[in-house]
PDB file of C-alpha atoms and ligand atoms in Angstrom:
ATOM      1  CA  MET A   1      69.834 -47.554  22.748  1.00 68.00           C
ATOM      2  CA  GLN A   2      70.327 -44.689  20.623  1.00 81.00           C
ATOM      3  CA  THR A   3      69.747 -45.279  16.906  1.00 95.00           C
ATOM      4  CA  LEU A   4      69.053 -41.977  15.547  1.00 97.00           C
ATOM      5  CA  GLU A   5      71.386 -39.289  15.003  1.00 97.00           C
ATOM      6  CA  VAL A   6      70.991 -35.596  13.752  1.00 97.00           C
ATOM      7  CA  ARG A   7      73.542 -34.612  10.838  1.00 97.00           C
ATOM      8  CA  PRO A   8      74.363 -32.232   8.080  1.00 97.00           C
ATOM      9  CA  SER A   9      71.605 -33.073   5.726  1.00 96.00           C
ATOM     10  CA  THR A  10      71.322 -31.723   2.107  1.00 93.00           C
ATOM     11  CA  ILE A  11      67.879 -30.638   2.411  1.00 91.00           C
ATOM     12  CA  ASN A  12      67.540 -28.594   5.180  1.00 85.00           C
ATOM     13  CA  ASN A  13      70.813 -27.592   7.009  1.00 89.00           C
ATOM     14  CA  ARG A  14      70.595 -30.759   9.369  1.00 94.00           C
ATOM     15  CA  GLY A  15      68.131 -33.738   9.714  1.00 96.00           C
ATOM     16  CA  CYS A  16      67.692 -36.996  11.696  1.00 98.00           C
ATOM     17  CA  PHE A  17      69.761 -40.092  10.382  1.00 98.00           C
ATOM     18  CA  THR A  18      69.480 -43.861  11.261  1.00 98.00           C
ATOM     19  CA  LEU A  19      72.747 -45.489  12.559  1.00 97.00           C
ATOM     20  CA  VAL A  20      70.902 -48.510  12.135  1.00 97.00           C
ATOM     21  CA  PRO A  21      69.217 -50.487   9.523  1.00 98.00           C
ATOM     22  CA  VAL A  22      65.547 -50.520   9.912  1.00 97.00           C
ATOM     23  CA  GLY A  23      63.129 -53.098   8.073  1.00 98.00           C
ATOM     24  CA  LYS A  24      59.675 -51.793   6.391  1.00 97.00           C
ATOM     25  CA  ARG A  25      57.335 -51.230   8.233  1.00 96.00           C
ATOM     26  CA  LYS A  26      59.270 -50.919  11.868  1.00 97.00           C
ATOM     27  CA  ARG A  27      59.198 -48.979  14.276  1.00 96.00           C
ATOM     28  CA  LEU A  28      61.377 -45.704  14.096  1.00 96.00           C
ATOM     29  CA  ALA A  29      60.825 -44.114  17.073  1.00 96.00           C
ATOM     30  CA  ALA A  30      58.391 -41.741  19.357  1.00 96.00           C
ATOM     31  CA  TYR A  31      58.221 -38.045  18.509  1.00 96.00           C
ATOM     32  CA  ARG A  32      59.323 -36.857  21.672  1.00 96.00           C
ATOM     33  CA  GLY A  33      58.237 -33.115  23.094  1.00 97.00           C
ATOM     34  CA  GLU A  34      55.548 -31.280  25.303  1.00 97.00           C
ATOM     35  CA  LEU A  35      52.036 -32.836  25.600  1.00 96.00           C
ATOM     36  CA  ILE A  36      50.754 -29.219  24.704  1.00 96.00           C
ATOM     37  CA  ARG A  37      46.256 -28.908  25.115  1.00 95.00           C
ATOM     38  CA  GLY A  38      44.483 -25.688  23.954  1.00 94.00           C
ATOM     39  CA  LYS A  39      44.127 -24.762  20.471  1.00 92.00           C
ATOM     40  CA  ARG A  40      44.813 -20.813  21.602  1.00 95.00           C
ATOM     41  CA  ARG A  41      48.225 -21.958  23.152  1.00 96.00           C
ATOM     42  CA  ILE A  42      49.502 -24.077  19.970  1.00 95.00           C
ATOM     43  CA  ALA A  43      47.856 -21.875  17.474  1.00 95.00           C
ATOM     44  CA  GLU A  44      50.640 -19.262  19.787  1.00 97.00           C
ATOM     45  CA  ARG A  45      53.481 -21.475  20.021  1.00 96.00           C
ATOM     46  CA  LEU A  46      53.418 -22.173  15.623  1.00 95.00           C
ATOM     47  CA  ARG A  47      53.213 -18.643  15.335  1.00 95.00           C
ATOM     48  CA  ALA A  48      56.093 -18.056  17.180  1.00 96.00           C
ATOM     49  CA  GLN A  49      58.015 -20.857  15.404  1.00 94.00           C
ATOM     50  CA  THR A  50      56.964 -20.093  12.214  1.00 91.00           C
ATOM     51  CA  ALA A  51      58.289 -16.634  12.532  1.00 93.00           C
ATOM     52  CA  ALA A  52      61.758 -18.017  14.499  1.00 91.00           C
ATOM     53  CA  GLY A  53      61.277 -20.709  10.513  1.00 85.00           C
ATOM     54  CA  VAL A  54      61.811 -24.477  12.671  1.00 86.00           C
ATOM     55  CA  VAL A  55      58.684 -25.480  13.352  1.00 90.00           C
ATOM     56  CA  LYS A  56      58.413 -28.548  15.915  1.00 94.00           C
ATOM     57  CA  ILE A  57      54.808 -28.841  16.419  1.00 94.00           C
ATOM     58  CA  ILE A  58      52.969 -31.545  15.751  1.00 93.00           C
ATOM     59  CA  ARG A  59      49.283 -31.600  15.841  1.00 92.00           C
ATOM     60  CA  LEU A  60      47.108 -34.644  17.385  1.00 90.00           C
ATOM     61  CA  GLY A  61      43.701 -35.574  16.499  1.00 84.00           C
ATOM     62  CA  CYS A  62      41.467 -32.434  16.153  1.00 82.00           C
ATOM     63  CA  GLY A  63      43.905 -30.409  16.873  1.00 85.00           C
ATOM     64  CA  THR A  64      42.992 -29.734  20.453  1.00 89.00           C
ATOM     65  CA  ARG A  65      46.110 -31.510  21.644  1.00 93.00           C
ATOM     66  CA  ALA A  66      50.048 -30.901  19.491  1.00 95.00           C
ATOM     67  CA  ILE A  67      53.593 -32.305  20.469  1.00 96.00           C
ATOM     68  CA  ASP A  68      56.062 -29.560  20.873  1.00 97.00           C
ATOM     69  CA  ALA A  69      59.481 -31.065  20.163  1.00 97.00           C
ATOM     70  CA  GLU A  70      60.632 -27.444  20.989  1.00 95.00           C
ATOM     71  CA  VAL A  71      60.572 -28.913  24.544  1.00 94.00           C
ATOM     72  CA  GLY A  72      61.875 -31.822  25.489  1.00 96.00           C
ATOM     73  CA  GLY A  73      62.591 -32.884  21.460  1.00 96.00           C
ATOM     74  CA  ASP A  74      65.285 -35.147  20.513  1.00 96.00           C
ATOM     75  CA  ALA A  75      66.964 -36.353  16.793  1.00 97.00           C
ATOM     76  CA  THR A  76      63.128 -36.844  15.644  1.00 97.00           C
ATOM     77  CA  ALA A  77      62.271 -32.924  15.634  1.00 96.00           C
ATOM     78  CA  PHE A  78      65.158 -32.523  12.738  1.00 95.00           C
ATOM     79  CA  ILE A  79      62.894 -35.729  10.718  1.00 95.00           C
ATOM     80  CA  ASN A  80      62.680 -33.841   7.348  1.00 94.00           C
ATOM     81  CA  HIS A  81      60.390 -33.574   4.605  1.00 92.00           C
ATOM     82  CA  SER A  82      60.347 -35.480   1.819  1.00 93.00           C
ATOM     83  CA  CYS A  83      58.096 -36.152  -1.464  1.00 92.00           C
ATOM     84  CA  ALA A  84      59.809 -39.755  -1.901  1.00 93.00           C
ATOM     85  CA  PRO A  85      60.003 -40.278   2.171  1.00 95.00           C
ATOM     86  CA  ASN A  86      61.379 -43.364   3.559  1.00 97.00           C
ATOM     87  CA  ALA A  87      58.885 -43.176   6.976  1.00 97.00           C
ATOM     88  CA  TYR A  88      56.091 -42.018   7.150  1.00 94.00           C
ATOM     89  CA  MET A  89      54.135 -41.204  11.459  1.00 93.00           C
ATOM     90  CA  ARG A  90      51.004 -41.951  12.845  1.00 92.00           C
ATOM     91  CA  GLU A  91      49.593 -40.820  15.926  1.00 92.00           C
ATOM     92  CA  VAL A  92      48.810 -43.794  18.378  1.00 90.00           C
ATOM     93  CA  PRO A  93      47.146 -44.252  21.458  1.00 89.00           C
ATOM     94  CA  GLY A  94      48.024 -41.756  24.296  1.00 91.00           C
ATOM     95  CA  ASP A  95      48.555 -38.298  22.647  1.00 92.00           C
ATOM     96  CA  GLN A  96      52.419 -40.380  21.025  1.00 93.00           C
ATOM     97  CA  VAL A  97      53.228 -39.904  17.198  1.00 94.00           C
ATOM     98  CA  MET A  98      55.652 -42.882  16.385  1.00 95.00           C
ATOM     99  CA  PHE A  99      57.844 -43.185  12.752  1.00 96.00           C
ATOM    100  CA  PHE A 100      57.873 -45.732  10.897  1.00 96.00           C
ATOM    101  CA  ALA A 101      59.846 -47.721   8.214  1.00 97.00           C
ATOM    102  CA  LEU A 102      57.776 -46.670   4.571  1.00 96.00           C
ATOM    103  CA  ARG A 103      60.826 -49.323   2.465  1.00 97.00           C
ATOM    104  CA  ASP A 104      64.307 -51.151   4.275  1.00 98.00           C
ATOM    105  CA  ILE A 105      65.991 -48.517   5.251  1.00 98.00           C
ATOM    106  CA  ALA A 106      70.218 -48.571   5.423  1.00 98.00           C
ATOM    107  CA  ALA A 107      72.444 -47.117   8.370  1.00 98.00           C
ATOM    108  CA  GLY A 108      72.996 -43.987   7.582  1.00 98.00           C
ATOM    109  CA  GLU A 109      70.466 -43.247   5.638  1.00 98.00           C
ATOM    110  CA  GLU A 110      68.369 -40.078   6.196  1.00 98.00           C
ATOM    111  CA  ILE A 111      65.156 -40.486   7.928  1.00 98.00           C
ATOM    112  CA  THR A 112      61.856 -38.658   5.741  1.00 97.00           C
ATOM    113  CA  ILE A 113      58.739 -38.629   5.772  1.00 95.00           C
ATOM    114  CA  ASP A 114      55.995 -36.726   3.515  1.00 92.00           C
ATOM    115  CA  TYR A 115      54.146 -33.534   5.976  1.00 83.00           C
ATOM    116  CA  ARG A 116      51.116 -33.323   4.433  1.00 76.00           C
ATOM    117  CA  ASP A 117      50.600 -31.020   7.160  1.00 70.00           C
ATOM    118  CA  PRO A 118      49.957 -27.902   6.390  1.00 70.00           C
ATOM    119  CA  ASP A 119      51.879 -26.271   9.584  1.00 75.00           C
ATOM    120  CA  HIS A 120      54.737 -27.820   8.223  1.00 73.00           C
ATOM    121  CA  PRO A 121      55.739 -26.360   4.232  1.00 71.00           C
ATOM    122  CA  PRO A 122      59.605 -26.909   3.766  1.00 70.00           C
ATOM    123  CA  ALA A 123      60.449 -23.929   3.867  1.00 66.00           C
ATOM    124  CA  GLY A 124      61.797 -21.728   0.374  1.00 72.00           C
ATOM    125  CA  GLY A 125      60.551 -24.972  -1.356  1.00 78.00           C
ATOM    126  CA  CYS A 126      61.610 -28.754  -1.486  1.00 84.00           C
ATOM    127  CA  ARG A 127      64.929 -29.868  -1.769  1.00 84.00           C
ATOM    128  CA  CYS A 128      64.111 -33.734  -1.833  1.00 86.00           C
ATOM    129  CA  ASP A 129      65.645 -34.705  -5.340  1.00 85.00           C
ATOM    130  CA  ALA A 130      62.987 -36.852  -5.096  1.00 87.00           C
ATOM    131  CA  PRO A 131      61.351 -37.347  -8.881  1.00 88.00           C
ATOM    132  CA  GLU A 132      58.312 -37.317  -8.272  1.00 86.00           C
ATOM    133  CA  CYS A 133      58.951 -33.745  -5.881  1.00 88.00           C
ATOM    134  CA  ARG A 134      55.567 -31.872  -5.915  1.00 83.00           C
ATOM    135  CA  MET A 135      57.567 -28.872  -4.632  1.00 77.00           C
ATOM    136  CA  SER A 136      60.896 -28.300  -6.552  1.00 70.00           C
ATOM    137  CA  ARG A 137      62.438 -25.161  -6.920  1.00 60.00           C
ATOM    138  CA  ARG A 138      64.014 -27.047 -10.111  1.00 55.00           C
ATOM    139  CA  ARG A 139      61.151 -27.866 -11.209  1.00 47.00           C
ATOM    140  CA  ALA A 140      60.331 -23.575 -11.881  1.00 46.00           C
ATOM    141  CA  THR A 141      62.935 -22.349 -13.586  1.00 41.00           C
TER     142      THR A 141
HETATM  143 ZN1  LIG B 201      60.342 -32.821  -2.685  1.00 87.67          ZN
END
């Protein structure tokens, strides 16, 4: 059953929305994509995606493996950053990354995580609108 959908988002053009309610700490989805190996290969793809403005790579472990949603990715590739997210991601055994609900999430809500990851800085500042936003452009003006 498809429970996630890509829709227009105020955060970053498009986002990942849940079609069903998700309880706190419940599993949302796995990050789909191609498993790639080798720091050089990962770095090359990161460079190309950074230049293109959309990074869909999540590094695993110490960084010698990664999941690239550019190939075989689904709605999870569109999960945006928020400084007050409603979900989080965890690496789980078997070279997989899972998303879990940080709180109860209602049907129709956009799924957001806190990237805290140098690979994924929100382009041009953050538009999450959270009062605790760490990167808001609005605050700076
Ligand atoms: Zn923010």
